CSV table of C-alpha atoms in Angstrom, one decimal:
chain,number,residue,atom,x,y,z
V,1,MET,CA,0.0,0.0,0.0
V,2,ARG,CA,1.2,3.5,-0.8
V,3,GLY,CA,-0.3,5.2,2.2
V,4,ALA,CA,-2.4,8.4,2.5
V,5,PHE,CA,0.6,10.7,2.5
V,6,LEU,CA,2.1,9.5,-0.8
V,7,ASP,CA,-1.3,9.3,-2.4
V,8,GLU,CA,-1.9,13.0,-1.4
V,9,MET,CA,1.5,14.1,-2.7
V,10,ALA,CA,1.2,12.1,-5.9
V,11,GLU,CA,-2.2,13.8,-6.7
V,12,ALA,CA,-0.8,17.2,-5.9
V,13,SER,CA,2.1,16.5,-8.1
V,14,ARG,CA,-0.1,15.6,-11.0
V,15,GLU,CA,-2.1,18.8,-10.6
V,16,ARG,CA,1.2,20.8,-10.7
V,17,VAL,CA,2.1,19.0,-14.0
V,18,ARG,CA,-1.3,19.8,-15.4
V,19,ALA,CA,-1.0,23.5,-14.5
V,20,ALA,CA,2.6,23.7,-15.8
V,21,LYS,CA,1.6,22.2,-19.2
V,22,GLN,CA,-1.0,24.9,-19.6
V,23,THR,CA,1.8,27.5,-19.7
V,24,ARG,CA,4.6,25.6,-21.3
V,25,SER,CA,4.3,22.7,-23.8
V,26,GLU,CA,6.3,19.6,-23.3
V,27,SER,CA,8.1,20.1,-26.6
V,28,ALA,CA,9.1,23.6,-25.6
V,29,LEU,CA,10.3,22.4,-22.2
V,30,GLU,CA,12.3,19.6,-23.8
V,31,ALA,CA,14.0,22.0,-26.2
V,32,ALA,CA,15.0,24.2,-23.3
V,33,ALA,CA,16.3,21.2,-21.3
V,34,ARG,CA,18.4,20.0,-24.2
V,35,GLU,CA,19.8,23.5,-24.8
V,36,SER,CA,20.8,24.2,-21.2
V,37,PRO,CA,24.4,23.6,-20.2
V,38,ALA,CA,25.4,20.1,-19.3
V,39,PRO,CA,25.3,19.6,-15.5
V,40,PRO,CA,28.4,18.2,-13.7
V,41,PRO,CA,28.4,14.4,-13.5
V,42,LEU,CA,28.0,12.6,-10.2
V,43,ARG,CA,31.5,11.6,-9.1
V,44,LEU,CA,31.9,9.2,-6.1
V,45,ASP,CA,35.0,9.2,-4.0
V,46,ARG,CA,37.3,6.2,-4.1
V,47,SER,CA,37.2,6.0,-0.3
V,48,GLY,CA,33.8,4.4,-0.7
V,49,PHE,CA,31.7,7.0,1.2
V,50,ASP,CA,30.0,10.1,0.0
V,51,LEU,CA,27.4,12.7,1.1
V,52,ILE,CA,24.3,14.0,-0.6
V,53,ALA,CA,23.5,17.2,1.4
V,54,GLU,CA,20.0,18.5,1.2
V,55,VAL,CA,18.2,21.9,1.1
V,56,LYS,CA,14.8,21.4,2.7
V,57,LEU,CA,13.0,24.4,4.2
V,58,ARG,CA,10.2,22.4,5.8
V,59,SER,CA,9.4,18.8,6.7
V,60,PRO,CA,5.9,17.4,7.5
V,61,GLY,CA,7.5,15.6,10.5
V,62,SER,CA,9.7,18.4,11.8
V,63,GLY,CA,8.0,21.6,10.7
V,64,ARG,CA,10.1,24.6,9.5
V,65,LEU,CA,13.8,23.9,9.0
V,66,GLY,CA,14.9,27.0,7.3
V,67,PRO,CA,13.6,30.5,6.6
V,68,ARG,CA,11.5,31.2,3.5
V,69,ALA,CA,14.2,33.7,2.4
V,70,GLU,CA,16.9,31.0,2.7
V,71,ASP,CA,20.0,31.9,0.7
V,72,VAL,CA,20.0,28.7,-1.3
V,73,ALA,CA,23.2,29.6,-3.2
V,74,ALA,CA,25.2,30.2,-0.1
V,75,ARG,CA,24.0,27.0,1.6
V,76,VAL,CA,24.8,24.7,-1.3
V,77,THR,CA,28.2,26.4,-1.8
V,78,ALA,CA,29.0,25.6,1.9
V,79,TYR,CA,27.9,22.0,1.3
V,80,ALA,CA,30.1,21.7,-1.8
V,81,ARG,CA,33.1,23.1,0.1
V,82,ALA,CA,32.6,20.5,2.7
V,83,GLY,CA,33.0,17.8,0.0
V,84,ALA,CA,29.4,16.8,-0.8
V,85,ALA,CA,29.1,14.6,-3.9
V,86,ALA,CA,25.7,16.0,-4.8
V,87,ILE,CA,23.1,18.4,-3.4
V,88,SER,CA,19.4,17.4,-3.1
V,89,VAL,CA,17.0,20.2,-3.4
V,90,LEU,CA,13.3,19.9,-2.4
V,91,THR,CA,11.1,21.4,-5.1
V,92,GLU,CA,7.7,20.4,-3.6
V,93,PRO,CA,5.9,23.6,-2.7
V,94,SER,CA,2.9,22.8,-0.5
V,95,ARG,CA,4.4,20.6,2.3
V,96,PHE,CA,8.1,21.3,1.9
V,97,ASP,CA,8.2,25.0,0.8
V,98,GLY,CA,10.4,24.1,-2.2
V,99,SER,CA,10.5,25.4,-5.7
V,100,LEU,CA,12.1,24.9,-9.1
V,101,GLU,CA,13.7,28.4,-8.5
V,102,HIS,CA,15.6,26.9,-5.5
V,103,LEU,CA,16.8,24.1,-7.8
V,104,ALA,CA,18.0,26.5,-10.5
V,105,SER,CA,19.7,28.7,-7.9
V,106,ALA,CA,21.5,25.7,-6.5
V,107,ALA,CA,22.6,24.4,-9.9
V,108,ARG,CA,24.1,27.8,-10.8
V,109,ALA,CA,26.0,28.1,-7.5
V,110,LEU,CA,27.3,24.5,-7.8
V,111,ALA,CA,28.5,24.6,-11.4
V,112,PRO,CA,31.9,26.2,-10.5
V,113,HIS,CA,32.4,23.4,-7.9
V,114,ALA,CA,31.5,20.6,-10.4
V,115,VAL,CA,28.9,19.2,-8.0
V,116,PRO,CA,25.5,18.2,-9.4
V,117,ALA,CA,22.1,19.2,-8.0
V,118,MET,CA,19.4,16.6,-7.6
V,119,ARG,CA,15.7,17.3,-7.8
V,120,LYS,CA,13.9,15.8,-4.9
V,121,ASP,CA,10.1,15.8,-5.3
V,122,PHE,CA,7.2,13.4,-5.8
V,123,LEU,CA,7.7,12.9,-9.5
V,124,VAL,CA,4.9,11.4,-11.5
V,125,ASP,CA,5.5,12.5,-15.1
V,126,PRO,CA,8.5,12.7,-17.4
V,127,TYR,CA,7.6,16.4,-17.8
V,128,GLN,CA,9.0,16.9,-14.3
V,129,VAL,CA,12.3,15.3,-15.3
V,130,LEU,CA,12.5,17.8,-18.2
V,131,GLU,CA,11.8,20.6,-15.7
V,132,ALA,CA,14.7,19.3,-13.5
V,133,ARG,CA,17.1,19.2,-16.4
V,134,ALA,CA,16.0,22.7,-17.7
V,135,ALA,CA,16.7,24.0,-14.2
V,136,GLY,CA,20.2,22.6,-14.3
V,137,ALA,CA,19.8,19.4,-12.3
V,138,GLY,CA,22.1,16.5,-12.8
V,139,GLY,CA,19.9,14.0,-11.2
V,140,VAL,CA,16.4,13.2,-9.8
V,141,LEU,CA,14.8,11.1,-7.1
V,142,VAL,CA,12.1,8.6,-7.9
V,143,ILE,CA,9.9,7.1,-5.2
V,144,VAL,CA,9.2,3.6,-6.4
V,145,ARG,CA,6.3,2.9,-4.0
V,146,MET,CA,4.3,5.8,-5.4
V,147,LEU,CA,4.2,4.7,-9.1
V,148,SER,CA,3.3,1.9,-11.4
V,149,ARG,CA,6.1,0.0,-13.1
V,150,SER,CA,5.3,1.6,-16.4
V,151,ALA,CA,5.4,5.1,-14.9
V,152,ILE,CA,8.8,4.4,-13.3
V,153,ASP,CA,10.2,3.1,-16.6
V,154,ALA,CA,9.0,6.3,-18.3
V,155,LEU,CA,10.8,8.5,-15.8
V,156,LEU,CA,14.0,6.4,-16.1
V,157,ALA,CA,13.8,6.5,-19.9
V,158,CYS,CA,13.5,10.3,-19.8
V,159,ALA,CA,16.4,10.6,-17.3
V,160,ARG,CA,18.5,8.4,-19.5
V,161,ALA,CA,17.8,10.5,-22.5
V,162,LEU,CA,18.9,13.6,-20.6
V,163,GLY,CA,21.9,12.1,-19.0
V,164,LEU,CA,20.6,12.4,-15.4
V,165,PHE,CA,21.4,10.0,-12.5
V,166,VAL,CA,18.4,8.6,-10.6
V,167,LEU,CA,18.1,7.8,-6.9
V,168,LEU,CA,15.5,5.1,-6.5
V,169,GLU,CA,13.9,5.5,-3.1
V,170,ALA,CA,12.5,2.5,-1.1
V,171,PHE,CA,10.8,2.4,2.2
V,172,ASP,CA,10.6,-1.4,2.9
V,173,ALA,CA,11.5,-4.8,1.7
V,174,ARG,CA,8.8,-5.0,-0.9
V,175,ASP,CA,10.0,-1.7,-2.4
V,176,LEU,CA,13.6,-3.0,-2.5
V,177,GLU,CA,12.4,-6.0,-4.5
V,178,LEU,CA,11.2,-3.6,-7.1
V,179,VAL,CA,14.4,-1.5,-6.9
V,180,CYS,CA,16.4,-4.7,-7.6
V,181,GLU,CA,14.2,-5.5,-10.6
V,182,LEU,CA,14.6,-2.0,-12.0
V,183,ILE,CA,18.3,-1.9,-11.6
V,184,GLU,CA,18.6,-5.3,-13.4
V,185,ALA,CA,16.3,-4.1,-16.2
V,186,HIS,CA,18.0,-0.8,-16.7
V,187,ALA,CA,21.6,-1.9,-16.1
V,188,GLY,CA,24.1,0.0,-18.2
V,189,ALA,CA,21.4,2.5,-19.4
V,190,ASN,CA,20.9,4.8,-16.4
V,191,ARG,CA,23.3,5.8,-13.6
V,192,LEU,CA,21.2,4.5,-10.7
V,193,LEU,CA,21.5,4.7,-6.9
V,194,ALA,CA,19.5,2.6,-4.5
V,195,GLY,CA,18.2,4.4,-1.4
V,196,VAL,CA,16.4,3.4,1.8
V,197,ASN,CA,14.3,6.1,3.5
V,198,CYS,CA,13.7,5.1,7.1
V,199,ARG,CA,10.8,7.5,7.6
V,200,ASP,CA,7.6,5.8,8.7
V,201,LEU,CA,5.0,7.1,6.3
V,202,ALA,CA,2.1,6.5,8.7
V,203,THR,CA,3.6,8.5,11.6
V,204,MET,CA,6.2,10.5,9.7
V,205,GLN,CA,8.7,9.5,12.4
V,206,VAL,CA,12.3,8.6,11.5
V,207,LEU,CA,13.3,5.0,12.4
V,208,PRO,CA,17.1,4.7,11.9
V,209,GLN,CA,17.1,1.0,12.7
V,210,ARG,CA,15.3,0.3,9.4
V,211,LEU,CA,18.4,1.4,7.6
V,212,LEU,CA,20.3,-1.5,9.2
V,213,GLU,CA,17.5,-4.0,8.9
V,214,LEU,CA,17.0,-3.3,5.1
V,215,ALA,CA,20.7,-3.0,4.2
V,216,PRO,CA,21.1,-6.7,3.4
V,217,LEU,CA,18.3,-6.4,0.8
V,218,LEU,CA,19.9,-3.7,-1.2
V,219,PRO,CA,21.3,-4.7,-4.6
V,220,THR,CA,25.0,-5.4,-4.9
V,221,GLY,CA,27.1,-3.4,-7.4
V,222,THR,CA,24.9,-0.3,-7.1
V,223,PRO,CA,25.7,2.6,-4.8
V,224,ARG,CA,23.6,2.3,-1.6
V,225,VAL,CA,22.2,5.5,-0.1
V,226,ALA,CA,20.9,5.9,3.5
V,227,GLU,CA,18.2,8.5,3.6
V,228,SER,CA,16.8,10.2,6.8
V,229,GLY,CA,18.0,9.3,10.3
V,230,VAL,CA,21.6,10.5,9.7
V,231,ALA,CA,22.6,13.3,12.0
V,232,THR,CA,26.0,12.7,13.4
V,233,ALA,CA,29.5,11.4,12.6
V,234,ALA,CA,28.7,8.3,14.7
V,235,ASP,CA,25.7,7.6,12.4
V,236,ALA,CA,27.9,7.7,9.4
V,237,ARG,CA,30.3,5.2,10.9
V,238,GLN,CA,27.4,2.8,11.6
V,239,LEU,CA,26.1,3.2,8.1
V,240,VAL,CA,29.4,2.4,6.5
V,241,ALA,CA,29.6,-0.7,8.6
V,242,ALA,CA,26.2,-1.7,7.3
V,243,GLY,CA,27.3,-1.4,3.7
V,244,TYR,CA,26.0,2.0,2.7
V,245,GLN,CA,28.2,4.1,0.3
V,246,LEU,CA,26.3,7.4,0.6
V,247,ALA,CA,24.2,9.3,3.2
V,248,LEU,CA,21.6,11.8,2.3
V,249,VAL,CA,21.4,14.3,5.1
V,250,GLY,CA,18.8,17.0,5.2
V,251,GLY,CA,17.2,18.0,8.5
V,252,ALA,CA,20.3,17.8,10.6
V,253,LEU,CA,22.2,20.0,8.2
V,254,MET,CA,19.4,22.5,8.0
V,255,GLN,CA,19.2,22.8,11.8
V,256,ALA,CA,23.0,22.8,12.4
V,257,GLU,CA,24.7,26.0,13.5
V,258,ASP,CA,27.6,25.1,11.3
V,259,PRO,CA,26.2,23.0,8.4
V,260,GLN,CA,29.5,23.0,6.5
V,261,GLY,CA,31.3,21.7,9.6
V,262,LEU,CA,28.7,19.0,10.2
V,263,ALA,CA,28.8,17.9,6.6
V,264,ALA,CA,32.6,17.7,6.7
V,265,ALA,CA,32.4,15.7,10.0
V,266,VAL,CA,29.9,13.2,8.6
V,267,LEU,CA,32.1,12.7,5.5
V,268,ALA,CA,35.3,12.3,7.5
V,269,ALA,CA,33.7,9.8,9.9
V,270,GLY,CA,32.3,7.7,7.0
V,271,ARG,CA,35.6,7.7,5.2
V,272,ALA,CA,37.5,6.9,8.3
V,273,ALA,CA,35.6,3.7,8.9
V,274,ALA,CA,38.0,0.7,8.6
V,275,LYS,CA,38.3,-0.7,5.2
V,276,VAL,CA,37.9,-4.5,4.9
V,277,LYS,CA,40.1,-6.8,2.8
V,278,ILE,CA,39.5,-10.5,2.5
V,279,CYS,CA,42.7,-12.3,1.5
V,280,GLY,CA,43.3,-15.6,-0.1
V,281,MET,CA,40.4,-16.0,-2.6
V,282,THR,CA,40.3,-19.4,-4.1
V,283,THR,CA,36.6,-20.0,-5.1
V,284,PRO,CA,33.8,-18.1,-6.9
V,285,GLU,CA,31.7,-18.6,-3.8
V,286,ALA,CA,34.3,-16.7,-1.6
V,287,VAL,CA,34.4,-13.9,-4.2
V,288,SER,CA,30.6,-13.7,-4.3
V,289,ALA,CA,30.4,-13.6,-0.5
V,290,ALA,CA,33.0,-10.8,-0.3
V,291,LEU,CA,31.1,-8.8,-2.8
V,292,GLU,CA,27.8,-9.3,-1.0
V,293,ALA,CA,29.4,-8.3,2.3
V,294,GLY,CA,30.5,-5.0,0.7
V,295,VAL,CA,34.2,-5.4,1.4
V,296,ASP,CA,36.7,-3.0,0.0
V,297,ALA,CA,39.3,-5.3,-1.4
V,298,ILE,CA,40.0,-9.0,-2.0
V,299,GLY,CA,43.4,-10.6,-2.2
V,300,PHE,CA,44.7,-13.3,-4.5
V,301,VAL,CA,47.9,-15.1,-3.3
V,302,PHE,CA,50.8,-15.8,-5.6
V,303,ALA,CA,53.3,-16.7,-2.9
V,304,GLU,CA,53.9,-20.2,-1.4
V,305,SER,CA,50.6,-21.1,0.4
V,306,SER,CA,47.7,-23.4,0.4
V,307,ARG,CA,45.9,-20.4,-1.2
V,308,ARG,CA,48.3,-20.0,-4.0
V,309,LEU,CA,46.8,-19.4,-7.5
V,310,THR,CA,48.2,-19.0,-11.0
V,311,PRO,CA,47.7,-15.6,-12.6
V,312,GLN,CA,45.3,-17.2,-15.0
V,313,ARG,CA,43.1,-18.7,-12.3
V,314,ALA,CA,43.1,-15.5,-10.3
V,315,ALA,CA,42.1,-13.4,-13.3
V,316,ARG,CA,39.1,-15.7,-13.9
V,317,LEU,CA,38.0,-15.5,-10.2
V,318,ALA,CA,38.5,-11.7,-10.1
V,319,GLN,CA,36.4,-11.1,-13.3
V,320,ALA,CA,33.1,-10.6,-11.4
V,321,ALA,CA,34.8,-8.2,-8.9
V,322,ARG,CA,36.4,-5.8,-11.3
V,323,GLY,CA,35.1,-2.3,-10.7
V,324,ARG,CA,33.4,-3.2,-7.5
V,325,VAL,CA,36.3,-3.9,-5.1
V,326,ARG,CA,40.1,-3.5,-5.3
V,327,CYS,CA,41.8,-6.7,-6.5
V,328,VAL,CA,45.1,-7.2,-4.7
V,329,ALA,CA,48.0,-9.4,-5.9
V,330,VAL,CA,49.7,-10.8,-2.8
V,331,THR,CA,53.3,-11.9,-3.1
V,332,ARG,CA,56.4,-12.3,-1.0
V,333,HIS,CA,60.0,-11.9,-2.3
V,334,PRO,CA,58.8,-12.5,-5.9
V,335,ALA,CA,61.2,-12.7,-8.9
V,336,GLN,CA,60.8,-9.9,-11.4
V,337,ALA,CA,59.6,-12.3,-14.0
V,338,ALA,CA,56.8,-13.6,-11.7
V,339,VAL,CA,55.7,-10.0,-11.0
V,340,ASP,CA,55.7,-9.2,-14.7
V,341,GLU,CA,53.4,-12.2,-15.5
V,342,ILE,CA,51.1,-11.2,-12.6
V,343,LEU,CA,50.8,-7.7,-13.9
V,344,LYS,CA,50.2,-8.8,-17.5
V,345,VAL,CA,47.7,-11.6,-16.8
V,346,PHE,CA,46.0,-10.7,-13.6
V,347,SER,CA,46.3,-6.8,-13.8
V,348,PRO,CA,45.9,-6.1,-10.1
V,349,ASP,CA,44.7,-2.8,-8.6
V,350,LEU,CA,47.3,-3.1,-5.9
V,351,LEU,CA,50.5,-5.2,-5.4
V,352,GLN,CA,51.1,-6.4,-1.8
V,353,THR,CA,54.6,-7.5,-1.0
V,354,ASP,CA,57.2,-7.1,1.7
V,355,LEU,CA,58.5,-3.5,2.0
V,356,SER,CA,62.0,-4.8,1.4
V,357,ASP,CA,61.0,-6.2,-2.0
V,358,LEU,CA,60.1,-2.8,-3.5
V,359,ALA,CA,63.7,-1.5,-3.8
V,360,ARG,CA,64.7,-4.2,-6.3
V,361,LEU,CA,61.4,-4.6,-8.3
V,362,GLN,CA,60.7,-2.6,-11.4
V,363,LEU,CA,57.1,-1.6,-11.3
V,364,PRO,CA,54.9,0.6,-13.4
V,365,ALA,CA,54.3,4.1,-12.1
V,366,GLY,CA,50.5,3.8,-11.8
V,367,LEU,CA,50.4,0.6,-9.8
V,368,GLY,CA,49.0,0.9,-6.3
V,369,LEU,CA,51.3,-0.7,-3.6
V,370,LEU,CA,50.6,-2.2,-0.2
V,371,PRO,CA,54.0,-2.8,1.4
V,372,VAL,CA,54.1,-5.3,4.2
V,373,VAL,CA,55.7,-4.7,7.6
V,374,ARG,CA,55.8,-7.7,10.0
V,375,ASP,CA,55.8,-7.6,13.7
V,376,GLY,CA,59.4,-7.8,14.9
V,377,ASP,CA,60.8,-6.2,11.7
V,378,ASP,CA,62.6,-2.9,12.1
V,379,ALA,CA,60.3,-0.2,10.8
V,380,PRO,CA,62.0,2.2,8.4
V,381,ALA,CA,62.6,5.7,9.5
V,382,THR,CA,60.3,7.0,6.8
V,383,LEU,CA,57.1,4.9,6.3
V,384,PRO,CA,55.2,4.7,3.1
V,385,GLY,CA,51.8,6.4,2.9
V,386,ARG,CA,50.1,3.0,3.6
V,387,ILE,CA,51.3,-0.3,4.9
V,388,LEU,CA,50.0,-3.7,5.9
V,389,PHE,CA,51.1,-4.7,9.4
V,390,GLU,CA,50.8,-8.4,10.3
V,391,GLY,CA,52.2,-11.1,12.5
V,392,PRO,CA,55.6,-12.8,11.9
V,393,VAL,CA,54.3,-15.2,9.3
V,394,SER,CA,51.5,-14.5,6.7
V,395,GLY,CA,48.3,-16.5,6.7
V,396,THR,CA,48.9,-18.5,9.9
V,397,GLY,CA,46.4,-16.7,12.1
V,398,VAL,CA,49.1,-15.4,14.5
V,399,ALA,CA,48.4,-11.8,15.6
V,400,GLY,CA,51.0,-9.1,15.8
V,401,ASP,CA,51.5,-6.7,18.6
V,402,TRP,CA,48.5,-4.3,18.6
V,403,ALA,CA,50.4,-1.7,20.6
V,404,ALA,CA,53.2,-1.6,18.1
V,405,ALA,CA,50.6,-1.4,15.3
V,406,ARG,CA,48.9,1.5,17.0
V,407,ARG,CA,52.1,3.4,17.1
V,408,LEU,CA,52.6,2.9,13.4
V,409,ALA,CA,49.0,3.8,12.7
V,410,ARG,CA,49.6,7.2,14.1
V,411,CYS,CA,52.2,7.8,11.3
V,412,THR,CA,50.6,6.1,8.3
V,413,GLN,CA,47.5,4.5,6.9
V,414,LEU,CA,47.8,1.0,8.5
V,415,VAL,CA,46.0,-2.1,7.4
V,416,LEU,CA,46.0,-4.5,10.3
V,417,ALA,CA,46.3,-8.3,9.6
V,418,GLY,CA,47.2,-11.4,11.5
V,419,GLY,CA,44.9,-13.4,13.9
V,420,LEU,CA,41.8,-11.5,13.1
V,421,ASN,CA,38.3,-13.0,13.1
V,422,SER,CA,34.7,-11.8,13.5
V,423,GLY,CA,35.0,-12.2,17.3
V,424,ASN,CA,38.0,-9.9,17.8
V,425,VAL,CA,38.0,-7.5,14.8
V,426,ALA,CA,36.0,-4.8,16.6
V,427,ALA,CA,38.3,-4.9,19.6
V,428,ALA,CA,41.3,-4.7,17.2
V,429,ILE,CA,39.9,-1.6,15.4
V,430,GLY,CA,39.3,0.0,18.8
V,431,ALA,CA,42.8,-0.7,20.0
V,432,VAL,CA,44.7,0.1,16.8
V,433,GLN,CA,42.5,2.6,15.0
V,434,PRO,CA,43.7,1.2,11.6
V,435,PHE,CA,42.9,2.4,8.1
V,436,GLY,CA,41.7,-1.1,7.3
V,437,VAL,CA,41.7,-4.7,8.4
V,438,ASP,CA,42.7,-7.8,6.5
V,439,VAL,CA,41.7,-11.4,7.2
V,440,SER,CA,42.5,-14.8,5.7
V,441,SER,CA,42.6,-17.8,7.9
V,442,GLY,CA,40.1,-16.2,10.3
V,443,VAL,CA,37.3,-16.8,7.8
V,444,GLU,CA,38.3,-20.3,6.7
V,445,VAL,CA,36.8,-23.7,7.5
V,446,ARG,CA,40.2,-25.2,6.6
V,447,PRO,CA,43.4,-23.8,5.1
V,448,GLY,CA,42.6,-22.3,1.7
V,449,VAL,CA,38.8,-22.8,1.9
V,450,LYS,CA,36.8,-19.7,2.9
V,451,SER,CA,33.4,-19.8,4.6
V,452,PRO,CA,31.0,-17.4,2.9
V,453,GLU,CA,29.1,-17.0,6.2
V,454,GLN,CA,32.3,-16.2,8.1
V,455,ILE,CA,33.2,-13.6,5.4
V,456,VAL,CA,29.9,-11.8,5.9
V,457,SER,CA,30.2,-12.0,9.7
V,458,PHE,CA,33.7,-10.5,9.6
V,459,ALA,CA,32.7,-7.7,7.4
V,460,SER,CA,29.7,-6.9,9.6
V,461,ALA,CA,31.7,-7.0,12.7
V,462,ALA,CA,34.4,-4.7,11.3
C-alpha cells in the first residue's frame, strides 16, 4: 500500500504538472532542457563513502527547518566546500516550501564546484524530469512505491535520454524487490543509486534502525544510499559498517549552527571507517560472499601457500569483482619475471609484497602498492603512505603486537592483519585505529577454503 501521504503528494504533483503544461508545452520544455548547459556528472569518492547534502526548508514531520528567504546559493556552496558529492533540493511547494527556483539557484551556484544538484520531489511524469534538467539538475529522485512500473520506466527513460542520474527510493523490503528489478532491467542504461528512506509514512517518524534492517536487501554493485536518520558522525560510521556508500542528510544540516562543519564531519567519519580486505580468494563462492558483504578489497595469493593461484586462475576469479572492489596481488619476495606475469595476466589494482622487496622490483608508475611490515621487523625511519602490518608469518592466524601497530597507525595508513576474526576485529579496530583490516585464515573452514558465512560475519563486525 502506498499510504495516504504518498497518495496525497502524488495527486498534488499531477495537478502541478497539469498546470505547468498549460503555460509551457512539453516540446518547448524539452527543447529548453536540451539547450541548457550540461550539469556536472556525479562523481563518487574512491574512499567508498559520500554525502548528498540537502536543502529542505520544511518537513511534515519536523516543521520549519529554514527561513522562507533562505540563501540557497550560499547554503549549497557551503555543502560543496565540505565535500558533498551532490546536493538534493526539495522542489515540492505545499508541504516542503520548495520550488524549481531553488533548484535553479542551487545548480548555478554548484557549477563552479563541479557538483550536481538533484531534484527531490514526488515525480509522477517525465515532464518533471524535463523541468529538472532545464533548471540545471544532474539527477532526480524517484519514489518507487508511489508509481506503477510503467510510470517508473517512463521516468527512467527520460532521465537516461537527458543524462541524469536517478536515486531510486525505497521504504521497505517490498520496495527493495522492485528496486532490484529496476536496476537489473536498466543496467548499463541509467546511472542508478539505490536508497532506503527510514521514515515511517504513517507516523512521519524517522526510524534509523530500518536502515540497518534493510541494508542486506539492497542490490550489490549499485551505490547504496541511507536517507533520513543521519545526524552525526557516529551515524555515518554505523552506516558504512552496514554497507552504505552514501548518506543523504537534510534536517540535521538545515538545523545545524555550522552546516558546513557538520557535513565535513559526517564525511570524515564515514571515510575513516575501517576498510575490509579478505585475502586468499580461491573459489567463486568466496568472491561472491565478499562482494555481497560489501568489502573494499580482495586478495589473491601468488606466494607459497595453500591459497596460491596461477595468474590465469586469479584473473578468472576476479572477473566478477572488477570495478566493485580493489583486487590485490599478494606476493612475498617474488622474482621480477613472476611479477611481470602477474601484472600482465592478472592486472591487479594493488600489489602487496614485503617492503624490502620494493627496492629491487621494477614496477609501473601507476600501480598501487601495499607494502608489508611484519611484527618484529625494524620499521624504516620513513614509512610509506600506507602499509599492511601483520604477525611474523603470513596466513597463519598469528596476531602481531597491537600496541606496536597503534604506534605505526599514528604515522601512516595502516591495514591490520594477523589473527583477526569476527570475534575480535571490533576490539582490534578500537585498540589500533587502523585504516583497514585484513583477514584470511580467520574466515576459513580449513586452510585455503573460505566460509561465505564467516566472510559476511567478519565484514559486519568490522
